[in-house]
Amino acid sequence: MASIEDVARRAGVSTATVSRALSGNGPVSAASREKVADAAAALDYVVSSSASSLASGRTKNVGLMVPYLARWFFTSVVEGAQQSLMRHGYDVTLYNLSGSVEEREAVFDVFLQRKRIDGIVTVSLKLSPAEVDRLQALDKPVVGVGGPIDGVRTLTLDDDAVSNLATSHLLSLGHTRIAHIGGSEDYDLEFHIPTNRRRGYEAALRSAGIEPQSHFFATADFTIQGGYHAAKQLLGNPLQRPTAIFASSDEMAIGCILAARDLGLVVPRDISIIGIDGHELSEFFGLTTVAQYPQAQGEHAVEILMNLLVPGKHPEIPENTPIGYDLVVRSSTSRPPE
């Protein structure tokens, strides 16, 4: 197996130049960088991760922390982040915090303290003050996706504005009996997303002169099954049946479509349905949605992290960057029945 000394001799440069050229850290002329790359390719030289870590103090590994792993949104963010990290030459350590309180404490008190990572990306996690203190004590850069964390660079989605947009779309079509399926108190953990989205929904109704009705609100667990059961209750009473449903996630909205079909209702003739996310199945179901591009969120978070790890090497990104979103209109929404 070729060594760094072999590459240096073949390229006619020092081993320090080889190290800087292959790591991307430190000044190297374009000509020297090309010589090193050619020599490394000719010798099939692979950088030793352990030696590189000892020399640079870097592990070339980033921790990704998520509240759930078996959910499309979180896996999409992780996928985008992992692919971007791979392009930058970084490995990934995944921390799934959906377990017990003891397991979550172990992540902060044991695993992170081993300092086998160069930085951390948190995804839709509401961290306690003690957990934030533990992260900051590591003296590693941290980037958050999905809500504000004190002292942490974050990508944030304006949940009030997103839900207001979804509800306003239904209002613009002429709907006035609009129901909302949001998250229950048990799921109001990640930056109070259910509360914020209900607030945006109610604000849109009040702006249109409509007072929100309690019988037009139901809770679920952000899954297709949860949306299905909640919609069955909303649509099962013909005396108080809404003409439209705004669900706080696409998975719950898909559950609404399935529930409507089981009740013999036609979407959108009898009931219009809109969600939030841009789920990969939304186009298949013809679901109107407000897309928030979770995979791009993961990629964007990594770009911020790279800028923190190697200042000046990557484009500067503003603090607390807003997450973009778009209304995508499909066949699940239309004017209400006459």
XYZ file of C-alpha atoms in Angstrom, residues 9-189:
181
model
C 8.358 11.622 -3.938
C 6.369 10.966 -7.104
C 4.870 14.477 -7.107
C 8.173 16.139 -6.174
C 6.715 17.962 -3.188
C 6.856 17.695 0.605
C 4.606 15.415 2.641
C 3.071 18.550 4.208
C 2.058 19.742 0.739
C 0.522 16.344 -0.004
C -1.446 16.517 3.248
C -2.752 20.029 2.519
C -3.582 19.189 -1.090
C -5.549 16.045 -0.276
C -7.306 17.428 2.816
C -8.181 20.777 1.268
C -6.894 22.533 4.382
C -4.181 25.115 3.914
C -2.702 26.937 0.915
C -1.493 24.873 -2.059
C -0.852 26.129 -5.572
C -3.040 24.784 -8.370
C -0.004 23.211 -10.062
C 1.100 21.394 -6.893
C -2.442 20.260 -6.167
C -2.668 18.743 -9.647
C 0.710 16.972 -9.266
C -0.382 15.498 -5.936
C -3.729 14.359 -7.299
C -2.049 12.689 -10.285
C 0.533 10.978 -8.079
C -2.108 9.760 -5.592
C -4.230 8.372 -8.437
C -1.282 6.625 -10.056
C -0.318 4.986 -6.759
C -3.909 4.214 -5.665
C -3.156 6.141 -2.484
C -5.962 6.345 0.099
C -5.714 8.832 2.962
C -5.562 7.128 6.362
C -8.462 8.464 8.398
C -6.704 7.790 11.715
C -3.493 9.510 10.623
C -5.433 12.407 9.168
C -7.360 12.806 12.430
C -4.172 12.829 14.491
C -2.578 15.435 12.239
C -5.571 17.744 11.871
C -7.516 17.176 15.085
C -10.520 16.366 12.897
C -12.478 13.106 12.764
C -14.144 13.860 9.390
C -17.360 12.680 11.033
C -20.581 14.599 11.769
C -23.372 13.654 14.162
C -27.001 13.806 12.956
C -29.622 13.945 15.721
C -33.291 13.185 14.926
C -36.407 12.704 17.126
C -37.734 9.855 14.963
C -36.192 7.745 12.227
C -39.253 5.866 10.947
C -40.855 9.026 9.518
C -40.528 10.237 5.936
C -39.732 13.864 6.802
C -36.835 13.042 9.113
C -35.340 10.375 6.866
C -35.524 12.839 3.951
C -33.597 15.484 5.904
C -31.056 12.848 6.939
C -30.702 11.656 3.342
C -30.006 15.166 2.075
C -27.503 15.830 4.855
C -25.735 12.483 4.419
C -25.333 12.908 0.671
C -23.947 16.410 1.121
C -21.559 15.255 3.860
C -20.320 12.446 1.632
C -19.533 14.962 -1.117
C -17.476 16.891 1.434
C -15.659 13.723 2.507
C -17.383 13.285 5.874
C -18.792 10.188 7.561
C -22.045 10.265 9.580
C -22.991 9.107 13.067
C -26.770 8.941 13.515
C -28.401 9.556 16.909
C -32.085 8.548 17.026
C -33.647 10.131 20.130
C -37.020 8.348 19.931
C -36.068 5.933 22.701
C -36.381 6.232 26.464
C -35.391 9.219 28.567
C -32.352 7.253 29.738
C -31.253 6.588 26.139
C -31.607 10.266 25.258
C -29.564 11.263 28.299
C -26.893 8.749 27.301
C -26.486 10.456 23.916
C -25.659 13.790 25.575
C -23.822 12.474 28.635
C -21.860 9.572 27.128
C -21.767 9.269 23.351
C -21.217 12.946 22.512
C -18.614 13.252 25.261
C -16.379 10.808 23.365
C -15.861 13.653 20.881
C -15.699 11.420 17.831
C -17.413 14.063 15.703
C -16.417 17.418 14.248
C -19.899 18.936 14.322
C -23.604 18.248 14.864
C -26.816 18.735 12.882
C -30.040 18.530 14.901
C -33.337 17.915 13.069
C -36.634 19.206 14.527
C -35.474 18.779 18.106
C -36.579 20.923 20.994
C -33.563 20.805 23.267
C -33.732 21.538 26.973
C -31.431 24.235 28.386
C -29.296 21.477 29.928
C -28.979 19.723 26.553
C -28.016 22.974 24.839
C -25.363 23.501 27.522
C -24.004 19.991 26.905
C -23.736 20.663 23.166
C -22.030 24.007 23.648
C -19.594 22.491 26.150
C -18.321 20.205 23.377
C -16.966 23.295 21.612
C -18.123 21.854 18.270
C -20.202 23.708 15.657
C -23.926 22.886 15.798
C -26.587 23.576 13.154
C -30.314 23.137 13.780
C -33.049 22.323 11.270
C -36.664 23.097 12.071
C -36.747 25.700 14.799
C -34.780 28.156 16.935
C -32.237 26.919 19.483
C -30.495 29.449 21.712
C -26.963 30.077 20.519
C -27.251 27.708 17.529
C -27.302 28.496 13.800
C -30.662 27.297 12.498
C -32.814 26.758 9.440
C -36.377 27.715 10.417
C -39.774 27.182 8.796
C -42.466 29.791 9.516
C -45.201 27.337 10.522
C -47.739 30.123 11.063
C -47.197 31.415 7.530
C -47.220 27.936 5.960
C -50.514 26.922 7.576
C -51.985 30.339 6.837
C -51.110 29.821 3.163
C -52.697 26.354 3.095
C -55.892 27.623 4.716
C -55.985 30.725 2.512
C -55.822 28.495 -0.567
C -59.020 26.753 0.562
C -60.641 30.086 1.398
C -59.781 31.448 -2.052
C -61.685 28.556 -3.609
C -64.786 29.562 -1.660
C -64.640 27.161 1.288
C -65.903 28.429 4.638
C -66.372 25.137 6.528
C -62.714 24.209 6.806
C -61.546 21.603 9.292
C -58.019 21.198 10.607
C -56.178 18.042 11.681
C -53.189 18.965 13.815
C -50.891 17.245 16.251
C -51.962 16.223 19.725
C -50.266 17.530 22.861
C -48.023 14.460 22.846
C -46.635 15.573 19.482
C -46.337 19.245 20.392
C -42.702 18.683 21.295
